[in-house]
Short mmCIF file of C-alpha atoms in Angstrom, two decimals:
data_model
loop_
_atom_site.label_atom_id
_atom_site.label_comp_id
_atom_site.label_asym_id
_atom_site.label_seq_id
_atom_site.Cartn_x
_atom_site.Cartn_y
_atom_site.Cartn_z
CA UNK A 119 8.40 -16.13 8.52
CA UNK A 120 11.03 -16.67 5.98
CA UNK A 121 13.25 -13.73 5.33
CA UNK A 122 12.58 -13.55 1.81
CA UNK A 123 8.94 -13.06 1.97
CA UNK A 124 9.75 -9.66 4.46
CA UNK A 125 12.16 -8.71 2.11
CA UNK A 126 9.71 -9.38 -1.05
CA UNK A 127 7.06 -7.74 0.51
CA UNK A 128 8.46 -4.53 1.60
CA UNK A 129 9.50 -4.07 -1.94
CA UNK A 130 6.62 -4.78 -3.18
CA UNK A 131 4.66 -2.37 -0.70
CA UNK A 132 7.26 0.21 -1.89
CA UNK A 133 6.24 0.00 -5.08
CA UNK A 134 3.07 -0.10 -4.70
CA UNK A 135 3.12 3.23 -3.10
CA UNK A 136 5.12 4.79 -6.10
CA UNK A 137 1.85 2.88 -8.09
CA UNK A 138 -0.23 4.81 -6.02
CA UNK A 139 1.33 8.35 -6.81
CA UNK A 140 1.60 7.72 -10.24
CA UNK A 141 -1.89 6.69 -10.48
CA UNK A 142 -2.95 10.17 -9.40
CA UNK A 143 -0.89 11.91 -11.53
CA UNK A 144 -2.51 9.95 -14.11
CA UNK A 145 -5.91 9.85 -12.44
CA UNK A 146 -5.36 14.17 -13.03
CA UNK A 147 -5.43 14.05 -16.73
CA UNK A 148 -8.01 15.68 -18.80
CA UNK A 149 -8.89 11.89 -20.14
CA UNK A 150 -12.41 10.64 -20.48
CA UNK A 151 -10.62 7.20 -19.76
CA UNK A 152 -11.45 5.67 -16.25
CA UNK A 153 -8.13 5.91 -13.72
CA UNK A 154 -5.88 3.34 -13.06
CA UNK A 155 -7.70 0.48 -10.27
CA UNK A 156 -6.83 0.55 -7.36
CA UNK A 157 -4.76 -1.75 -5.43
CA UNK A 158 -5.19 -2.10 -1.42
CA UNK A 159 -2.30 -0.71 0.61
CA UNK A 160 -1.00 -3.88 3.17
CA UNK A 161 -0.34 -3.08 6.27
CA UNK A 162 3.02 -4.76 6.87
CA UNK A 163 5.37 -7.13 5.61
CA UNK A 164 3.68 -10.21 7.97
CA UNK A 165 2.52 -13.15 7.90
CA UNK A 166 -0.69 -12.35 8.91
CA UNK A 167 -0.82 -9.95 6.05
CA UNK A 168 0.10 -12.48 3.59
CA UNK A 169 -2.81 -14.82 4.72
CA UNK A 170 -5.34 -12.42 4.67
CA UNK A 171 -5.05 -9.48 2.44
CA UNK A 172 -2.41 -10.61 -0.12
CA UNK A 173 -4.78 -12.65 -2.24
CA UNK A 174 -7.05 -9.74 -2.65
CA UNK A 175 -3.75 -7.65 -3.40
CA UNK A 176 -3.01 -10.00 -6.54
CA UNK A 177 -6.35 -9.79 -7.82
CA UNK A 178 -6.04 -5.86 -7.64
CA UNK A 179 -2.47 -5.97 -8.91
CA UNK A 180 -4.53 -8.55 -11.73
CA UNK A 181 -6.93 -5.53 -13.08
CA UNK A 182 -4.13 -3.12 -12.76
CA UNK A 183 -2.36 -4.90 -15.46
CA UNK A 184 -4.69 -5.51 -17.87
CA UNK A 185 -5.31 -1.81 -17.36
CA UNK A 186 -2.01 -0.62 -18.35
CA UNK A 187 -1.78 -3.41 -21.60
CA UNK A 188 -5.01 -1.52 -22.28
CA UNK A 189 -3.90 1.75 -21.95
CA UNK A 190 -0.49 0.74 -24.07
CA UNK A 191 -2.55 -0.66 -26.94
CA UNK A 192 -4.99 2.08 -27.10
CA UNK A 193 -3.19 5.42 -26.42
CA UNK A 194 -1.10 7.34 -28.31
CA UNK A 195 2.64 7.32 -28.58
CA UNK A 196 2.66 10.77 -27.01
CA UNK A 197 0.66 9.79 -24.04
CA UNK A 198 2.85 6.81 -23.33
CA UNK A 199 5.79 8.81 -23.48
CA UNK A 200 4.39 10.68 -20.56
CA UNK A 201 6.24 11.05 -16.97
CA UNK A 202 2.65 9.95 -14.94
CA UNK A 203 2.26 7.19 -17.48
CA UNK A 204 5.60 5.71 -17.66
CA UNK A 205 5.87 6.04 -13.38
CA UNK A 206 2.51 4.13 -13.65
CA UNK A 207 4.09 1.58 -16.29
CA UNK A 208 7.26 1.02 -14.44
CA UNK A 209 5.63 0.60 -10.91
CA UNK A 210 3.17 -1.84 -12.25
CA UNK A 211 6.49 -3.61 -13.87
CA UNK A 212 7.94 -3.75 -10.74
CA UNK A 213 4.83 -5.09 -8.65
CA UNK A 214 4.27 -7.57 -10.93
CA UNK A 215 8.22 -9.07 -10.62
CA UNK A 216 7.74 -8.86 -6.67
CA UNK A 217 4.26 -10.76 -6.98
CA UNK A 218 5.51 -13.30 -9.04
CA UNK A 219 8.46 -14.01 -6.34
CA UNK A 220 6.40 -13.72 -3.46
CA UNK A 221 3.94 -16.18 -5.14
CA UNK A 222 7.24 -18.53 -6.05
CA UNK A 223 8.59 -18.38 -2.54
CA UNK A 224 5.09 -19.14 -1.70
CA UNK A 225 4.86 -22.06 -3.63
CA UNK A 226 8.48 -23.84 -2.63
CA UNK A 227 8.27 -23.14 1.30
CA UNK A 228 4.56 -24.91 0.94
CA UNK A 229 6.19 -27.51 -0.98
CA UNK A 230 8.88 -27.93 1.42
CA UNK A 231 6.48 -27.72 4.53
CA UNK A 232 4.46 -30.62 2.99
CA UNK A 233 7.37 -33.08 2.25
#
């Protein structure tokens, strides 16, 4: 497996675990708004785990988003200026950079492998 997808991955499963502690925190609120979705913990940085459980990952990570542009559009200035809120924003940030390398390293080593 190519080096930059284990790297990639563990960064993005580090992430995702500061994601899932800020969700909490934000989950905790006295809000009538739903909590942050939740997005599947992988298992490993592998390649099995790429196969088979990232694509359900970036469909999570997909809802997650469009959760927190929701939640910047329709809260208050005070409530995005919140710690849990901005850990949530920031994580989410983060995951999606990692997602969008993993899915370009992705793309060129398929690329590659088919030439």
């Amino acid at each position: 497996m190519d080096v930059r997808l284990v790297q990639l991955l563990a960064s993005f499963i580090r992430a995702r675990g500061e994601y899932a502690l800020a969700r909490l925190e934000c989950a905790m609120h006295d809000e009538p708004a739903p909590p942050p979705p939740v997005i599947d913990r992988l298992t490993d940085a592998g390649e099995s785990t790429l196969r088979l459980e990232w694509p359900v990952v970036e469909r999570q990570l997909e809802a997650a988003l469009a959760y927190g542009k929701l939640l910047s559009r329709t809260k208050s200035r005070a409530y995005r200026e919140d710690g849990a809120y901005r850990a949530l924003d920031r994580s989410l940030r983060e995951m999606d950079q990692y997602a969008r390398a993993i899915r370009w390293v992705l793309t060129v080593t398929e690329n590659e492998d088919a030439t």
